Every structure is written in structure tokens, then in C-alpha cells.
């Protein structure tokens, strides 16, 4: 959804669209004629939509604007040349998602400098996925792992990819030792609130929202149960 709530990206009958509050639905086209496309993210002003489209060679990431139409984004390449653009920064300058390459899926971001890969948390991880980017484009969140196990990450240029749970415990004093943070799915524009899901100390899958404190404040983790409607704070 755009910052003012006017536009939403999505798809209708497997075609990428942009909805607006006036009730209009704008079809954004396809990378290949008569093939499916899916809108996944939208910029702050609603002018840029990102997602992926089907091609004969696999799924390919795209960026759409009213001026350029749907344009395919580059991928790293490899045996299977595919990818998806999942989220775009408020100012539309940075797009995050994944691309095939040496790994099955590799977290990447697209900007004016190209397609820098973000890497993985461990050398044994076979895939990673970038799902959110902060407003100033400095922080990226997502997950890294294998087909069987994921861990949430946070990435920045200086520190690279780090285990999000470890960062919250070490740097901000979160008492979340019994948790497994599987995925970080979004980050706020100011970079101080993140959300995702994982396994709680009772072994249940549960959504979480982590509010990183300003200096002198207490850290807060809001937990939103995916089974039932309970909400509690720790």
C-alpha cells in the first residue's frame, strides 16, 4: 500500500494490477504476452509497482511505472535464471527480493548501482530472501536458511547480514532467548519497528512485532498469536 493509502498493488486473475481508492483497477501488463504477472510491492507515492512475471525461461522480477510500463529487472543468472521483486523503498530507489544464482534463491537488492547480492547467514544456507527495506534504504530484512529451517536476518552496508534475534538480544537487551525468529517480513520507514513470525517458547508459530528502543527506552516485543486472537507483551 502507498504511504497515503491511495494505491495498493496486487493481482486480478493472475495479472498484476494497481488499485486506487476511487475504485479503479489498472492492469499493469505482463513481461511476455499472455503470461501471468503478480504485483507484490508499491512505492510511497504509488507510482512504482514491483513483482514478478512468468516467462518461458522462468519467473522474472519487474518494475512498473506509468512512464516506462513493466520492465524486467536483471538477475544474477545461473542454471535457473529467475527471481522476484518483493518490496520497494518509499522513494522507489531501492527494490528488494531474490534472484537465482549460485544458490537456489539469493537475497538481493536493485538500485542505480546494479544488483548487489546480500549473501546468507551461514555458508551452509542454500537460500535467502529479502522482504523489506527501510525508508532511508540502509536496512534490509528477510530470512536465510534451507528448505527445512529459516532464520530472520537484518542487513546493512557496514555489518552485512546478521541474525536478527542475536542483534535484538545483544544490542537492545530483548529477552527472547526461547524464541526462534524464522522470518522478518517487513521493517518500518524509520527502521525502528520490524515484524515477522517464528516459533515461541511453547513451540507454537506466532507473529511478532519488535520495537527497537530509542536511547533510554525499554525494548518491546509485541506477540500476535496466529492461532486464536491473543496479544501480549514481554
GROMACS .gro file of C-alpha atoms in nm:
model
  234
    1UNK     CA    1   0.000   0.000   0.000
    2UNK     CA    2   0.123   0.353  -0.078
    3UNK     CA    3   0.206   0.586   0.212
    4UNK     CA    4  -0.123   0.777   0.188
    5UNK     CA    5  -0.330   0.462   0.145
    6UNK     CA    6  -0.448   0.563  -0.201
    7UNK     CA    7  -0.289   0.280  -0.401
    8UNK     CA    8  -0.247  -0.093  -0.345
    9UNK     CA    9  -0.051  -0.340  -0.557
   10UNK     CA   10  -0.186  -0.687  -0.623
   11UNK     CA   11  -0.324  -0.908  -0.896
   12UNK     CA   12  -0.655  -0.997  -1.056
   13UNK     CA   13  -0.689  -1.327  -1.239
   14UNK     CA   14  -0.310  -1.368  -1.233
   15UNK     CA   15  -0.240  -1.024  -1.379
   16UNK     CA   16  -0.055  -0.750  -1.188
   17UNK     CA   17  -0.274  -0.452  -1.104
   18UNK     CA   18  -0.275  -0.125  -0.913
   19UNK     CA   19  -0.593  -0.048  -0.719
   20UNK     CA   20  -0.684   0.302  -0.603
   21UNK     CA   21  -0.939   0.439  -0.357
   22UNK     CA   22  -1.160   0.571  -0.635
   23UNK     CA   23  -1.241   0.211  -0.720
   24UNK     CA   24  -1.033   0.197  -1.037
   25UNK     CA   25  -0.822  -0.108  -1.119
   26UNK     CA   26  -0.528  -0.050  -1.352
   27UNK     CA   27  -0.385  -0.358  -1.522
   28UNK     CA   28  -0.007  -0.330  -1.548
   29UNK     CA   29   0.061  -0.577  -1.826
   30UNK     CA   30   0.296  -0.873  -1.850
   31UNK     CA   31   0.662  -0.931  -1.930
   32UNK     CA   32   0.555  -1.176  -2.201
   33UNK     CA   33   0.224  -1.154  -2.386
   34UNK     CA   34  -0.050  -1.374  -2.241
   35UNK     CA   35   0.164  -1.476  -1.944
   36UNK     CA   36   0.085  -1.421  -1.574
   37UNK     CA   37   0.221  -1.133  -1.364
   38UNK     CA   38   0.194  -1.053  -0.994
   39UNK     CA   39   0.225  -0.717  -0.816
   40UNK     CA   40   0.390  -0.751  -0.475
   41UNK     CA   41   0.513  -0.408  -0.362
   42UNK     CA   42   0.444  -0.039  -0.420
   43UNK     CA   43   0.635   0.283  -0.355
   44UNK     CA   44   0.532   0.556  -0.114
   45UNK     CA   45   0.366   0.771  -0.380
   46UNK     CA   46   0.209   0.472  -0.555
   47UNK     CA   47   0.396   0.546  -0.877
   48UNK     CA   48   0.615   0.234  -0.880
   49UNK     CA   49   0.499  -0.127  -0.853
   50UNK     CA   50   0.729  -0.428  -0.831
   51UNK     CA   51   0.668  -0.800  -0.855
   52UNK     CA   52   0.737  -1.086  -1.092
   53UNK     CA   53   0.612  -1.213  -1.424
   54UNK     CA   54   0.606  -1.553  -1.589
   55UNK     CA   55   0.827  -1.609  -1.892
   56UNK     CA   56   0.925  -1.915  -2.093
   57UNK     CA   57   1.253  -1.911  -1.901
   58UNK     CA   58   1.101  -1.889  -1.552
   59UNK     CA   59   0.973  -1.617  -1.320
   60UNK     CA   60   1.146  -1.281  -1.367
   61UNK     CA   61   1.139  -0.969  -1.145
   62UNK     CA   62   0.984  -0.649  -1.276
   63UNK     CA   63   0.948  -0.280  -1.203
   64UNK     CA   64   0.649  -0.087  -1.335
   65UNK     CA   65   0.587   0.287  -1.366
   66UNK     CA   66   0.328   0.471  -1.572
   67UNK     CA   67   0.610   0.618  -1.781
   68UNK     CA   68   0.804   0.300  -1.859
   69UNK     CA   69   0.543   0.031  -1.825
   70UNK     CA   70   0.656  -0.310  -1.699
   71UNK     CA   71   1.033  -0.355  -1.726
   72UNK     CA   72   1.221  -0.674  -1.644
   73UNK     CA   73   1.491  -0.637  -1.379
   74UNK     CA   74   1.826  -0.816  -1.413
   75UNK     CA   75   1.902  -1.141  -1.233
   76UNK     CA   76   2.230  -1.290  -1.118
   77UNK     CA   77   2.197  -1.583  -1.356
   78UNK     CA   78   2.286  -1.946  -1.304
   79UNK     CA   79   2.134  -2.277  -1.402
   80UNK     CA   80   1.786  -2.139  -1.341
   81UNK     CA   81   1.762  -1.770  -1.430
   82UNK     CA   82   1.468  -1.648  -1.223
   83UNK     CA   83   1.374  -1.408  -0.943
   84UNK     CA   84   1.113  -1.180  -0.790
   85UNK     CA   85   1.098  -0.818  -0.672
   86UNK     CA   86   0.908  -0.819  -0.343
   87UNK     CA   87   0.929  -0.472  -0.186
   88UNK     CA   88   1.032  -0.122  -0.294
   89UNK     CA   89   1.152   0.167  -0.078
   90UNK     CA   90   0.929   0.468  -0.019
   91UNK     CA   91   1.122   0.678  -0.272
   92UNK     CA   92   1.132   0.386  -0.521
   93UNK     CA   93   1.512   0.396  -0.547
   94UNK     CA   94   1.576   0.054  -0.390
   95UNK     CA   95   1.397  -0.273  -0.459
   96UNK     CA   96   1.450  -0.593  -0.262
   97UNK     CA   97   1.371  -0.955  -0.338
   98UNK     CA   98   1.557  -1.259  -0.464
   99UNK     CA   99   1.739  -1.388  -0.769
  100UNK     CA  100   1.867  -1.725  -0.874
  101UNK     CA  101   2.242  -1.761  -0.889
  102UNK     CA  102   2.495  -1.984  -0.716
  103UNK     CA  103   2.214  -2.051  -0.464
  104UNK     CA  104   1.858  -2.167  -0.532
  105UNK     CA  105   1.737  -1.828  -0.407
  106UNK     CA  106   1.965  -1.542  -0.311
  107UNK     CA  107   1.857  -1.221  -0.137
  108UNK     CA  108   1.938  -0.917  -0.349
  109UNK     CA  109   1.854  -0.551  -0.387
  110UNK     CA  110   1.832  -0.347  -0.702
  111UNK     CA  111   1.940   0.018  -0.716
  112UNK     CA  112   2.111   0.257  -0.954
  113UNK     CA  113   2.441   0.074  -0.897
  114UNK     CA  114   2.314  -0.263  -1.013
  115UNK     CA  115   2.223  -0.588  -0.840
  116UNK     CA  116   2.431  -0.646  -0.525
  117UNK     CA  117   2.371  -0.987  -0.358
  118UNK     CA  118   2.323  -0.977   0.018
  119UNK     CA  119   2.453  -1.325   0.095
  120UNK     CA  120   2.343  -1.572   0.363
  121UNK     CA  121   2.377  -1.605   0.740
  122UNK     CA  122   2.576  -1.928   0.711
  123UNK     CA  123   2.790  -2.092   0.447
  124UNK     CA  124   2.563  -2.397   0.474
  125UNK     CA  125   2.248  -2.198   0.392
  126UNK     CA  126   2.112  -2.275   0.047
  127UNK     CA  127   1.875  -1.982   0.007
  128UNK     CA  128   1.794  -1.633   0.133
  129UNK     CA  129   1.516  -1.386   0.063
  130UNK     CA  130   1.494  -1.007   0.117
  131UNK     CA  131   1.142  -0.896   0.214
  132UNK     CA  132   1.159  -0.538   0.344
  133UNK     CA  133   1.369  -0.220   0.327
  134UNK     CA  134   1.366   0.088   0.549
  135UNK     CA  135   1.279   0.434   0.424
  136UNK     CA  136   1.640   0.553   0.412
  137UNK     CA  137   1.737   0.229   0.232
  138UNK     CA  138   2.002   0.148   0.495
  139UNK     CA  139   1.834  -0.160   0.648
  140UNK     CA  140   1.702  -0.471   0.477
  141UNK     CA  141   1.524  -0.762   0.647
  142UNK     CA  142   1.428  -1.112   0.538
  143UNK     CA  143   1.532  -1.470   0.603
  144UNK     CA  144   1.818  -1.707   0.534
  145UNK     CA  145   1.837  -2.084   0.567
  146UNK     CA  146   1.744  -2.409   0.398
  147UNK     CA  147   1.424  -2.572   0.282
  148UNK     CA  148   1.381  -2.708   0.634
  149UNK     CA  149   1.480  -2.412   0.854
  150UNK     CA  150   1.480  -2.032   0.825
  151UNK     CA  151   1.629  -1.758   1.044
  152UNK     CA  152   1.537  -1.391   1.028
  153UNK     CA  153   1.812  -1.150   0.925
  154UNK     CA  154   1.883  -0.780   0.925
  155UNK     CA  155   2.134  -0.637   0.679
  156UNK     CA  156   2.319  -0.308   0.648
  157UNK     CA  157   2.616  -0.200   0.442
  158UNK     CA  158   2.856  -0.177   0.735
  159UNK     CA  159   2.776  -0.503   0.914
  160UNK     CA  160   2.643  -0.718   0.634
  161UNK     CA  161   2.383  -0.984   0.708
  162UNK     CA  162   2.327  -1.061   1.077
  163UNK     CA  163   2.098  -1.288   1.273
  164UNK     CA  164   1.814  -1.057   1.381
  165UNK     CA  165   1.743  -1.239   1.706
  166UNK     CA  166   2.108  -1.209   1.813
  167UNK     CA  167   2.112  -0.838   1.727
  168UNK     CA  168   1.797  -0.771   1.932
  169UNK     CA  169   1.940  -0.959   2.232
  170UNK     CA  170   2.296  -0.825   2.221
  171UNK     CA  171   2.241  -0.466   2.109
  172UNK     CA  172   1.899  -0.389   2.257
  173UNK     CA  173   1.851  -0.624   2.552
  174UNK     CA  174   1.547  -0.818   2.428
  175UNK     CA  175   1.453  -1.115   2.650
  176UNK     CA  176   1.369  -1.354   2.367
  177UNK     CA  177   1.604  -1.646   2.433
  178UNK     CA  178   1.330  -1.906   2.395
  179UNK     CA  179   1.218  -1.780   2.058
  180UNK     CA  180   1.311  -1.887   1.707
  181UNK     CA  181   1.274  -1.593   1.468
  182UNK     CA  182   1.208  -1.763   1.135
  183UNK     CA  183   1.137  -1.465   0.910
  184UNK     CA  184   1.143  -1.086   0.926
  185UNK     CA  185   0.879  -0.984   0.675
  186UNK     CA  186   0.877  -0.602   0.699
  187UNK     CA  187   1.053  -0.301   0.851
  188UNK     CA  188   0.913   0.047   0.913
  189UNK     CA  189   1.028   0.355   0.724
  190UNK     CA  190   1.232   0.476   1.025
  191UNK     CA  191   1.390   0.132   1.072
  192UNK     CA  192   1.280   0.106   1.435
  193UNK     CA  193   0.995  -0.145   1.403
  194UNK     CA  194   1.015  -0.488   1.245
  195UNK     CA  195   0.761  -0.763   1.208
  196UNK     CA  196   0.766  -1.129   1.117
  197UNK     CA  197   0.689  -1.470   1.257
  198UNK     CA  198   0.860  -1.755   1.436
  199UNK     CA  199   0.828  -2.027   1.698
  200UNK     CA  200   0.753  -1.912   2.053
  201UNK     CA  201   0.889  -2.081   2.370
  202UNK     CA  202   0.578  -2.303   2.381
  203UNK     CA  203   0.658  -2.441   2.036
  204UNK     CA  204   0.376  -2.257   1.857
  205UNK     CA  205   0.411  -2.049   1.544
  206UNK     CA  206   0.338  -1.687   1.632
  207UNK     CA  207   0.369  -1.344   1.475
  208UNK     CA  208   0.585  -1.081   1.642
  209UNK     CA  209   0.646  -0.706   1.620
  210UNK     CA  210   0.977  -0.578   1.758
  211UNK     CA  211   1.006  -0.210   1.851
  212UNK     CA  212   1.372  -0.109   1.874
  213UNK     CA  213   1.402   0.148   2.154
  214UNK     CA  214   1.536   0.498   2.136
  215UNK     CA  215   1.818   0.561   2.387
  216UNK     CA  216   1.689   0.526   2.744
  217UNK     CA  217   1.372   0.338   2.649
  218UNK     CA  218   1.280  -0.025   2.717
  219UNK     CA  219   1.266  -0.270   2.427
  220UNK     CA  220   0.919  -0.404   2.344
  221UNK     CA  221   0.821  -0.723   2.167
  222UNK     CA  222   0.453  -0.747   2.080
  223UNK     CA  223   0.341  -1.101   2.011
  224UNK     CA  224   0.037  -1.170   1.795
  225UNK     CA  225  -0.077  -1.532   1.812
  226UNK     CA  226  -0.155  -1.684   1.475
  227UNK     CA  227  -0.382  -1.938   1.645
  228UNK     CA  228  -0.654  -1.752   1.833
  229UNK     CA  229  -0.662  -1.378   1.889
  230UNK     CA  230  -0.439  -1.330   2.191
  231UNK     CA  231  -0.196  -1.042   2.211
  232UNK     CA  232   0.060  -0.994   2.483
  233UNK     CA  233   0.378  -0.806   2.558
  234UNK     CA  234   0.701  -0.931   2.705
   0.00000   0.00000   0.00000
